[in-house]
Coordinates of C-alpha atoms in Angstrom, one line a residue:
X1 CA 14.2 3.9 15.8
X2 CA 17.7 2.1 15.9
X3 CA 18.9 0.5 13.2
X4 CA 22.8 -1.2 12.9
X5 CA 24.6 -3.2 10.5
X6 CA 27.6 -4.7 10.5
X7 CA 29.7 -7.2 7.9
X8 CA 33.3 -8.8 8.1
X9 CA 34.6 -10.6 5.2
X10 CA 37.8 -12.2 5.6
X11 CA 38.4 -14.8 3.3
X12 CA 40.6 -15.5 0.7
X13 CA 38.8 -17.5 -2.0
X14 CA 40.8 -17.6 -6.0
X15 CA 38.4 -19.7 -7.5
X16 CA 39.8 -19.9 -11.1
X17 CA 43.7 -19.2 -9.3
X18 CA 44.6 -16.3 -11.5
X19 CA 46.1 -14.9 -7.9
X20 CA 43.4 -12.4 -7.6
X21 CA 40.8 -12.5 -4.6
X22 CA 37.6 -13.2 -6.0
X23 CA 35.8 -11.2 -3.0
X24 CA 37.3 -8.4 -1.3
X25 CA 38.1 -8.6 2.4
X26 CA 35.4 -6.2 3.6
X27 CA 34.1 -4.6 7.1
X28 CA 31.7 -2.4 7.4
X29 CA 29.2 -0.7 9.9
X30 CA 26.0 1.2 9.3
X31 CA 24.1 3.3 11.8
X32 CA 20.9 5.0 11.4
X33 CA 19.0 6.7 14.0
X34 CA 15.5 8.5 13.7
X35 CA 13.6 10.2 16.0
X36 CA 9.7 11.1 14.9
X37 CA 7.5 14.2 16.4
X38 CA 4.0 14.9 16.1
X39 CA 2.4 18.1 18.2
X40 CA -1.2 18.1 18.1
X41 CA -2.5 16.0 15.2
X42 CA -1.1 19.1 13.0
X43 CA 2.4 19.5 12.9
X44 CA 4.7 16.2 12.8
X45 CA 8.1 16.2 12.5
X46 CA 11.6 13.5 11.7
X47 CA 15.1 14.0 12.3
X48 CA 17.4 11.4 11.5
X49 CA 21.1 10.3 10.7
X50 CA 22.9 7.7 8.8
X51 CA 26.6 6.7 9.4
X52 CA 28.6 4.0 7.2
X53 CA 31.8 3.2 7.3
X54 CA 33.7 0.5 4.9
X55 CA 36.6 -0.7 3.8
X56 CA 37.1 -3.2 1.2
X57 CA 40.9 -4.7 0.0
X58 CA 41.6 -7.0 -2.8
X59 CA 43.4 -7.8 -5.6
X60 CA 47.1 -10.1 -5.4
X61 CA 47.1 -12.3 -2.7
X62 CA 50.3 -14.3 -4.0
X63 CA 52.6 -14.3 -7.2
X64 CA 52.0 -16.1 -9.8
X65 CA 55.3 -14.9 -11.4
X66 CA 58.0 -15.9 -8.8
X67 CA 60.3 -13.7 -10.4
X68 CA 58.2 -10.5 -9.5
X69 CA 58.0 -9.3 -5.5
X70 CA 55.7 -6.4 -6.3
X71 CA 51.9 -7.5 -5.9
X72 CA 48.7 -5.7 -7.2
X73 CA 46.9 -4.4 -4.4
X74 CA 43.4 -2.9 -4.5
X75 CA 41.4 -0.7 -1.4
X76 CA 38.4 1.3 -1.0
X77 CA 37.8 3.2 2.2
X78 CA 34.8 5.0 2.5
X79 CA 33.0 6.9 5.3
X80 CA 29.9 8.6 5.4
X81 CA 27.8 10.7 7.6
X82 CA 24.1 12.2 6.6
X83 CA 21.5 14.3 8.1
X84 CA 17.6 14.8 7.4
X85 CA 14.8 16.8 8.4
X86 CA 11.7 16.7 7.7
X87 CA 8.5 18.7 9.1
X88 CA 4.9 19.7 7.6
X89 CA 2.1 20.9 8.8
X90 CA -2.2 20.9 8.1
X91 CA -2.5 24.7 7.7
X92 CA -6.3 24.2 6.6
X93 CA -8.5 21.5 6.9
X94 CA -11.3 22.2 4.4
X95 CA -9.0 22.9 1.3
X96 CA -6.8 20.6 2.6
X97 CA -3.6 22.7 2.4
X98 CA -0.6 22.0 3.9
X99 CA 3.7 22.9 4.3
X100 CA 6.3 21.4 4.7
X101 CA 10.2 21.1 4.5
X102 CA 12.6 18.3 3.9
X103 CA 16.3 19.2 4.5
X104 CA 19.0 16.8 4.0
X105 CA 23.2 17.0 4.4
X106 CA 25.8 14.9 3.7
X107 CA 29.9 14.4 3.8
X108 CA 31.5 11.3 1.6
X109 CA 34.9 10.6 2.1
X110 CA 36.6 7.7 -0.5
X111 CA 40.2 7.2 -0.4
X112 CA 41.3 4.3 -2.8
X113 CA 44.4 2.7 -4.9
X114 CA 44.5 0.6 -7.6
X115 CA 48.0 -1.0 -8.0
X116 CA 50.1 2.1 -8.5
X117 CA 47.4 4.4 -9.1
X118 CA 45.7 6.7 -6.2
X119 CA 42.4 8.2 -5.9
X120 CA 40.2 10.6 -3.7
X121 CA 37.3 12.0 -3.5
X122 CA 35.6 14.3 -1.0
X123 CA 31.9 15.7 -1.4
X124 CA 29.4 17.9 0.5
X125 CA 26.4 18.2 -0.2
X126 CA 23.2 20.3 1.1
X127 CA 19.5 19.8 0.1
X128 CA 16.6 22.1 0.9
X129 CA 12.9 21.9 -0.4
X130 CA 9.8 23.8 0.8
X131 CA 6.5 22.7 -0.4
X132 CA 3.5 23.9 -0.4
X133 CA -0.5 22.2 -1.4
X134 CA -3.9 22.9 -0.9
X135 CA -7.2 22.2 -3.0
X136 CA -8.1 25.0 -5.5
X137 CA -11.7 25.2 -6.2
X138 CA -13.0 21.5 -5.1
X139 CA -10.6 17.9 -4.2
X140 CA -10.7 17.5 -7.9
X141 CA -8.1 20.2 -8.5
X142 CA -4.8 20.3 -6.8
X143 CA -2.1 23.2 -6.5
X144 CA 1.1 22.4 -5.5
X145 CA 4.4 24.6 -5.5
X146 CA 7.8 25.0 -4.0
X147 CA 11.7 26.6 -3.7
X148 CA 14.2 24.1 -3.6
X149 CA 18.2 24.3 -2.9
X150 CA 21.2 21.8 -4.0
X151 CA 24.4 22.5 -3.9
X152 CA 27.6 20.3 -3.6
X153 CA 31.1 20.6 -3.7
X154 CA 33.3 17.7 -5.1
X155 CA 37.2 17.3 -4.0
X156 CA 39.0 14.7 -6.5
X157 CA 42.5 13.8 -6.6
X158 CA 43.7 11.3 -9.0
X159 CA 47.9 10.2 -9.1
X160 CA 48.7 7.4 -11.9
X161 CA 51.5 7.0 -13.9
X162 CA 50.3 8.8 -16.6
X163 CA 48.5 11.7 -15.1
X164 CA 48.5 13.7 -11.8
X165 CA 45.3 15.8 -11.3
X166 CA 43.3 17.4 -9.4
X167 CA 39.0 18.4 -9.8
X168 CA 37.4 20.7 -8.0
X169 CA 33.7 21.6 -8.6
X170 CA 31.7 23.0 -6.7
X171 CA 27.2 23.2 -7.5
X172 CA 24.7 25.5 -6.5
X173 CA 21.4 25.3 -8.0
X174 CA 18.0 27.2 -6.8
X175 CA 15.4 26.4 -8.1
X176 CA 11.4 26.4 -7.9
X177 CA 8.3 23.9 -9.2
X178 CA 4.4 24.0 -10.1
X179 CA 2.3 21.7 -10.4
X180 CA -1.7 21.2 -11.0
X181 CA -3.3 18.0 -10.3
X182 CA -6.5 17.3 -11.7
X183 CA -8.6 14.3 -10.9
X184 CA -12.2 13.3 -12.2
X185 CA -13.9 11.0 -10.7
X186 CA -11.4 8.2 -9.4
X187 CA -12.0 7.3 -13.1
X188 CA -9.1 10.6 -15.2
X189 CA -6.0 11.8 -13.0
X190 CA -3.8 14.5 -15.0
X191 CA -0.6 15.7 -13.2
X192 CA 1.3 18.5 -15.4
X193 CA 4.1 20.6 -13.5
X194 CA 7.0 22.3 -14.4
X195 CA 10.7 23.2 -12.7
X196 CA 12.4 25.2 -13.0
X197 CA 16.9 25.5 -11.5
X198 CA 19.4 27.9 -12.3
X199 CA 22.7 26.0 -12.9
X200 CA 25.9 28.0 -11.7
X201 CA 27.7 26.1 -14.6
X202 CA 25.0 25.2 -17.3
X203 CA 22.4 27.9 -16.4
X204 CA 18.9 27.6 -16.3
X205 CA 17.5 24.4 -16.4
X206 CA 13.5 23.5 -17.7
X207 CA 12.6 20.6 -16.6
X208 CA 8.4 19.8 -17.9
X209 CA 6.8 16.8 -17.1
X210 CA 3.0 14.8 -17.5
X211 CA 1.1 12.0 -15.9
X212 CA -1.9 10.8 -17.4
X213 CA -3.8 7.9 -15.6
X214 CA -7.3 6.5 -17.0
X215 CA -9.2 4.1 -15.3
X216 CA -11.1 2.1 -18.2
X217 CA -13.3 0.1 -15.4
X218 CA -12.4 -1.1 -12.0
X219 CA -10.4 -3.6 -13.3
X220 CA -8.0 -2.0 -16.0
X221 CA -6.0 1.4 -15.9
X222 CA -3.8 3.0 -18.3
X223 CA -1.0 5.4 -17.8
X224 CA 0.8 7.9 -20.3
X225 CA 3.9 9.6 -18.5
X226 CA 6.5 12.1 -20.4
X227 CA 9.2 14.7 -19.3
X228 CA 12.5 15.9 -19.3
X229 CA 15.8 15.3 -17.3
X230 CA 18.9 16.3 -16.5
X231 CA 22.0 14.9 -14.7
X232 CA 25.7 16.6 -13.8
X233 CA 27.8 13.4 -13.8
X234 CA 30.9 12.7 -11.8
X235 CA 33.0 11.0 -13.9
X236 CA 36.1 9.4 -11.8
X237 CA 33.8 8.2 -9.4
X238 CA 30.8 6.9 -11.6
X239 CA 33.5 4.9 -13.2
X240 CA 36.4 3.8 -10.6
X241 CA 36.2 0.3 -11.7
X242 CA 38.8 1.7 -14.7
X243 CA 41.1 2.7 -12.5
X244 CA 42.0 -1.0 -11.8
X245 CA 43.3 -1.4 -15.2
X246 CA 46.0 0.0 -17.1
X247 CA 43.8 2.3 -19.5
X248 CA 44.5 5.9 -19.2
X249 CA 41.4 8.4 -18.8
X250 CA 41.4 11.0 -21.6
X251 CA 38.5 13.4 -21.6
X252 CA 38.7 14.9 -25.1
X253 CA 36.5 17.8 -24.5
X254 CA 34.9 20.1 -21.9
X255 CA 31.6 17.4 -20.3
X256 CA 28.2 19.0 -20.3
X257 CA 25.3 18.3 -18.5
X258 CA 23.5 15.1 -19.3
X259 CA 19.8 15.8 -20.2
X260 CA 17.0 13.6 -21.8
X261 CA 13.4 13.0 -22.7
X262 CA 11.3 10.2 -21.2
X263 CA 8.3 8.7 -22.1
X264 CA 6.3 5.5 -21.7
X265 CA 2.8 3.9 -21.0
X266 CA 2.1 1.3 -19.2
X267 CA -1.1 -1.0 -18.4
X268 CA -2.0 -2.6 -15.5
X269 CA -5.3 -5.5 -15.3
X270 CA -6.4 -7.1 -12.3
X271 CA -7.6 -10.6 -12.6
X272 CA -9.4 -13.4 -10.3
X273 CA -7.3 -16.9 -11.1
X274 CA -9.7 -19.5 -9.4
X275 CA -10.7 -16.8 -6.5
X276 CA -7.6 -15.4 -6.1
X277 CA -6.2 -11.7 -6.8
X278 CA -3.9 -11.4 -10.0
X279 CA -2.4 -8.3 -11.6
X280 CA -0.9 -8.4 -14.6
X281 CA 1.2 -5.0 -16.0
X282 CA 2.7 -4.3 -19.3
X283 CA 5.2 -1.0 -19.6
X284 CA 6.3 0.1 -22.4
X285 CA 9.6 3.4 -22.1
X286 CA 11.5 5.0 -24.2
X287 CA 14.5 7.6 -23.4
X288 CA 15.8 10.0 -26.0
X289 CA 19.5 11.5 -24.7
X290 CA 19.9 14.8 -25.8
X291 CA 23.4 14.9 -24.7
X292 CA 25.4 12.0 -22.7
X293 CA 28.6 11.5 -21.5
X294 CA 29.9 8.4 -23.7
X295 CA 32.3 5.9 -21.8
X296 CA 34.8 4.8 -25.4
X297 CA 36.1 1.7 -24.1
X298 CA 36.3 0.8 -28.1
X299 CA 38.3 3.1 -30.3
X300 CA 41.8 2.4 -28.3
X301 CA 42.5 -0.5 -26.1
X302 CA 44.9 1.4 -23.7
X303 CA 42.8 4.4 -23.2
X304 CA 39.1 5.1 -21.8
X305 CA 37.9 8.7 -23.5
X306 CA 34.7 10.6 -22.4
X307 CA 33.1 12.8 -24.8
X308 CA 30.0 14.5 -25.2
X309 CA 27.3 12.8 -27.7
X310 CA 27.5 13.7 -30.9
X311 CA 24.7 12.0 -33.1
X312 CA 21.9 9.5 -31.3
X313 CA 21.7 7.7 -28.1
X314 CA 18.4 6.3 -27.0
X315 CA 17.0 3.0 -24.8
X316 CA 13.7 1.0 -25.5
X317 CA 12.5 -0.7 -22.4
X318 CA 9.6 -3.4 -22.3
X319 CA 8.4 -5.3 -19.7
X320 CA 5.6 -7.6 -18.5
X321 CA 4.8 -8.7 -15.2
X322 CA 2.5 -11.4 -13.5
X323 CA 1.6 -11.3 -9.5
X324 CA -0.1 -14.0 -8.1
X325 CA -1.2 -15.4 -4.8
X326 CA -2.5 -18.9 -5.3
X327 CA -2.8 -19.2 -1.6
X328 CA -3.3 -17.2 1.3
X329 CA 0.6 -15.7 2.3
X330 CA 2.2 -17.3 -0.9
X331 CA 3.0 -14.8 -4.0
X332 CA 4.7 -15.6 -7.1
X333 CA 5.8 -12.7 -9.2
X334 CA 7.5 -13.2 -12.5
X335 CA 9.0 -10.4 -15.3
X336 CA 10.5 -10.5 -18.1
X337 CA 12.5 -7.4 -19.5
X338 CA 13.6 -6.4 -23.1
X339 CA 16.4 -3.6 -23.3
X340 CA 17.1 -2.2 -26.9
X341 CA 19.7 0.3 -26.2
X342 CA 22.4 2.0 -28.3
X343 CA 24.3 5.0 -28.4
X344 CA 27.2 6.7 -31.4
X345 CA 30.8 5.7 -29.6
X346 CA 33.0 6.9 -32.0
X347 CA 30.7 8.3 -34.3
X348 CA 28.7 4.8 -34.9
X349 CA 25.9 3.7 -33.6
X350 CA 26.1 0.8 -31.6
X351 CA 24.9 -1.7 -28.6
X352 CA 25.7 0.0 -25.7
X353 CA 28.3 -2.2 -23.9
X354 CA 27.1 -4.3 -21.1
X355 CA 23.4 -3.4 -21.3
X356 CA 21.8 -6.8 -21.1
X357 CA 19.0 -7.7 -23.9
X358 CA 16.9 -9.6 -22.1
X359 CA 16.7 -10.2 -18.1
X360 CA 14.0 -12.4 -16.2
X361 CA 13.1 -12.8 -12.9
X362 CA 10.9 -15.7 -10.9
X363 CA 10.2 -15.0 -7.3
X364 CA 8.5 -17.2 -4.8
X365 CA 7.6 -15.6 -1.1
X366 CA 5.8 -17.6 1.7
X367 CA 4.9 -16.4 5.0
X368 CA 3.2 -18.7 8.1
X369 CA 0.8 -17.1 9.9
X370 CA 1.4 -14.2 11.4
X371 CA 5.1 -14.2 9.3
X372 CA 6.7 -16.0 12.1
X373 CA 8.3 -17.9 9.2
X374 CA 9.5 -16.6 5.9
X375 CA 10.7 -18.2 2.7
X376 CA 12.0 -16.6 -0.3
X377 CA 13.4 -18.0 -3.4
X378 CA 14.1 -16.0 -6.5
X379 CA 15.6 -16.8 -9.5
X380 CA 17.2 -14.1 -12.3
X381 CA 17.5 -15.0 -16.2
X382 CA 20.5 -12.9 -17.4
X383 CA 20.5 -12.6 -21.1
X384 CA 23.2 -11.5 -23.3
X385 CA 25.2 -8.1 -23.6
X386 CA 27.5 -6.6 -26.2
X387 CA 30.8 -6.3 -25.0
X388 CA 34.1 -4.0 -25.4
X389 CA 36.2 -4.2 -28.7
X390 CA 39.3 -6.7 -28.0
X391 CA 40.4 -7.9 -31.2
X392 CA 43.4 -5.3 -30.7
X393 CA 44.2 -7.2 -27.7
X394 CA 46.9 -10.3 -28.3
X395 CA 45.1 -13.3 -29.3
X396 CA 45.5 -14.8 -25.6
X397 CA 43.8 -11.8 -24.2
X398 CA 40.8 -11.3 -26.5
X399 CA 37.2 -12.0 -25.5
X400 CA 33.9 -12.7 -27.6
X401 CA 31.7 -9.8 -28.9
X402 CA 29.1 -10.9 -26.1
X403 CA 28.6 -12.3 -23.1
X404 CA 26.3 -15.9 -22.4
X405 CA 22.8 -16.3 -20.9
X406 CA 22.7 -17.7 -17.5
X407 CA 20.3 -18.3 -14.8
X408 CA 21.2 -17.0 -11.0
X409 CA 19.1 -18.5 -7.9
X410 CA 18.8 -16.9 -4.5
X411 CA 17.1 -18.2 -1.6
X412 CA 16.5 -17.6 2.0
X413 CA 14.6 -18.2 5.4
X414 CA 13.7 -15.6 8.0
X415 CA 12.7 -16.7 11.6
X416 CA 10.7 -13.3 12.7
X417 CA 10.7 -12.4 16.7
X418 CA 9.3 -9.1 18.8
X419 CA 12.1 -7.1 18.2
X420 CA 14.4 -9.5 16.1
X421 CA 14.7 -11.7 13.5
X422 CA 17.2 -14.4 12.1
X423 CA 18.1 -15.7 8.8
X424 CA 19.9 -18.2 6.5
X425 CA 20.5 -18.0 3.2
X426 CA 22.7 -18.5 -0.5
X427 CA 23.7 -16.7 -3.1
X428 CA 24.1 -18.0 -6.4
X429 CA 22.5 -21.6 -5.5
X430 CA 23.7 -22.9 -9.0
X431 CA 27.4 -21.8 -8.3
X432 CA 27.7 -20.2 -11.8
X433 CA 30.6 -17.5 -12.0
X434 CA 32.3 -15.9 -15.3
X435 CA 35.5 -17.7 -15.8
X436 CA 38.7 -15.9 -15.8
X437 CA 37.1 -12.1 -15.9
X438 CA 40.6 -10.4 -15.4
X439 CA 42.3 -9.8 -18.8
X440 CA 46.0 -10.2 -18.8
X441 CA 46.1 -10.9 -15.1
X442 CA 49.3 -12.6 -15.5
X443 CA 50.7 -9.3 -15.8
X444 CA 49.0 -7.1 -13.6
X445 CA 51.5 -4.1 -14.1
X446 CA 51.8 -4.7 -18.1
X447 CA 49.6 -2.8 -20.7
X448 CA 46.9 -5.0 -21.5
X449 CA 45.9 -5.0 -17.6
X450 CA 42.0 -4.5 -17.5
X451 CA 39.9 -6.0 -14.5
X452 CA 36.7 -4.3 -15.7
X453 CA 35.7 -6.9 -18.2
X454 CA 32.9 -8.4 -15.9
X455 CA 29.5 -10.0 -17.0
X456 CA 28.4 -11.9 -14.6
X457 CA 29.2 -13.0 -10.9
X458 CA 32.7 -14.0 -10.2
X459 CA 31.6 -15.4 -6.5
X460 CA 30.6 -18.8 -6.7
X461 CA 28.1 -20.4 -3.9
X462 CA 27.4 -18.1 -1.0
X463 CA 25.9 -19.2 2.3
X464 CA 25.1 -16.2 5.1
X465 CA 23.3 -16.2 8.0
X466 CA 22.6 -13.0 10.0
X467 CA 20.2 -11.3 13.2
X468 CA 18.2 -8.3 12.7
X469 CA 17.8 -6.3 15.5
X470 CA 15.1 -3.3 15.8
X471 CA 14.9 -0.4 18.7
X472 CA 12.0 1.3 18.4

């Protein structure tokens, strides 16, 4: 199977004329290419690659200070190039056993500016995991085990006016997993396993988990799921949105390993509305951070500092969800989502900046017979986030505490061929967009400079129109 993409945006559109593009010009290409195997109904086999390249520029287009010649300028190259493969095979029948293998490799390539700052990063990275299953005793017990592989090395350069650096780190992590699967009569389903990785930097890493599943009748099922996590962050890249400001990136101490706990339930019913199928689910999450990397866009407003956690950091997540199809072809699904989520910045505990309280989403899909025609229409409910400290800023510059509510609406309509298809589309029907999201951006090159205070979309009305194209 073939599959391309391509995109060319060349437009420049200054909706609220603050001379800054509201959309960078963009082209890109992606490529992917997979080949599948199969050799006597026991051993299959894929092998498969993925290329992108992009580049996106924006920023100044034209002065608004005549007296200045020197314009901000913003670019993002990026290129890259992965390669899987994946193979298994039915070793016995009866006890349903089975192997297989999943490698994957990859090479990214950024290089980027942000007025007069430069950055770069390079990264490979290699993934190996053999896994092995079979039945233990009868179907209703399940054994499964493996050795796994990561390692990556991570190239970054960073050159600004403050700070010329240079971040090397390189990751290799072995590791191996158990886990028992035990299932009662399509009615209990208990899945407890356990990893273990030994971390060339942060040594050896436990991570436990558990899924309980409990099917009260044919109708209703309940699920309990808890375990452990842990992340190595990359902290230039994760955050190169604050390179296109003028804050300077001060990390204050050595940055350990992220790691947290994770637990939820959630509940799931299946209904009949007037002889149709319904299913309605409620999920309930919690995350406990054990450490995090905090992003301190409060305490100073010329400096971003990262930090370890030092006292609590957790996120509540509740959600409900409807799915309906009144008729045959034609779903509705609608959630609504409640974040709670606060972390200690600067030894208080606080709203986490930009995490929205409450999001929404309605989402209509119709299909003709035999999908020959689609139609799609969704529409998001953004509620409101806490937002960055300004009140050191000047009065001109400062912002309120937290952003607004407001509704976004997509829609589109897919003609479906053979081997193609062709659509037409918008973005953002209702043409809402966050009015003048660069601070300071009459004085690009000046210290109250900061392009990252975004809430909401800053593209206006978008109509696209595109052709799929499938080699199989």
């Amino acid at each position: 199977m073939i599959l391309m993409h391509g995109e060319i945006y060349d437009f420049e559109n200054d909706k609220n004329s603050d001379s800054f593009l509201d959309m960078p010009k963009t082209k890109q290409i992606n490529l992917f290419n997979r080949w599948k195997f199969k050799f006597k109904d026991k051993y299959v086999s894929q092998l498969g690659i993925k290329i992108l390249s992009e580049s996106r520029n924006g920023g100044q287009f034209k002065n608004i200070d005549k007296s200045s010649v020197l314009l901000y300028k913003l670019g993002i190259n990026t290129n890259r190039y992965e390669a899987f493969f994946k193979a298994g095979a039915s070793l016995n029948e009866d006890r349903d056993a089975s192997i297989g293998f999943v490698f994957n490799s990859s090479l990214h390539e950024l290089n980027s500016y942000f007025g007069l700052t430069n950055y770069t990063g390079n990264e490979q990275s290699l993934t190996g995991n053999l896994i092995y299953q079979t039945n233990v005793f009868n179907s209703e017990n399940k054994f499964n085990a493996g050795l796994s592989y990561n390692y990556k090395n991570t190239d970054e350069e960073l050159n600004a006016t403050y700070l010329d650096t240079n971040i090397y780190k390189t990751e290799s992590v072995p590791g191996f997993f158990v886990q028992y699967t035990y299932s009662y009569n399509r009615t209990f389903t208990a899945i407890a396993g356990i990893r273990s990785d030994f971390h060339n930097s942060f040594g050896n890493l436990i991570t436990p988990r558990l899924h309980l599943k409990y099917n009260l009748n044919e109708n209703n099922s309940l699920k309990l799921s808890g375990g452990k996590g842990y992340r190595n962050a990359d902290i230039i890249a994760e955050n190169i949105g604050l390179l296109a400001s003028s804050k300077k990136l001060i990390f204050k101490e050595n940055l350990n390993i992220e790691q947290a706990w994770n637990y939820g339930i959630s509940y799931t019913k299946f209904f009949k509305l007037f002889t149709r199928k319904g299913t309605f689910i409620v999920d309930l999450f919690r995350t406990d951070f054990v450490n995090q990397i905090i992003v301190d866009m409060d305490s100073r407003y010329d400096q971003v500092s990262f930090y370890n956690l030092n006292g609590q950091s957790y996120s509540n997540s509740f959600q409900v969800e409807v799915i309906l199809e009144p008729i045959e072809r034609f779903e509705i699904n609608g959630a609504f989502r409640l974040n709670d989520v606060h972390t200690t910045i600067n030894e208080k505990l606080q709203l986490k900046p930009f995490v929205n309280k409450y999001k929404g989403m309605l989402a209509l899909s119709y299909a003709t017979k035999f999908e020959k025609w689609k139609f799609d229409f969704t529409s998001q409910y953004i509620g409101e986030a806490q937002l960055p400290e300004t009140n050191m800023l000047l009065e001109k510059y400062q912002r309120p505490e937290k952003s607004p509510d407001f509704f976004i609406i997509h829609a589109q309509i897919t003609r479906q061929f053979k081997w193609w298809n062709v659509y037409i589309g918008v973005e953002n029907l209702t043409n809402f967009t966050q009015a003048n999201p660069i601070i300071a951006a009459d004085n690009p090159f000046g210290e109250y400079f900061d392009s990252t205070f975004l809430w909401g979309p800053i593209i206006g009305r978008s109509i696209y129109a595109g052709i799929r194209l499938t080699i199989k």
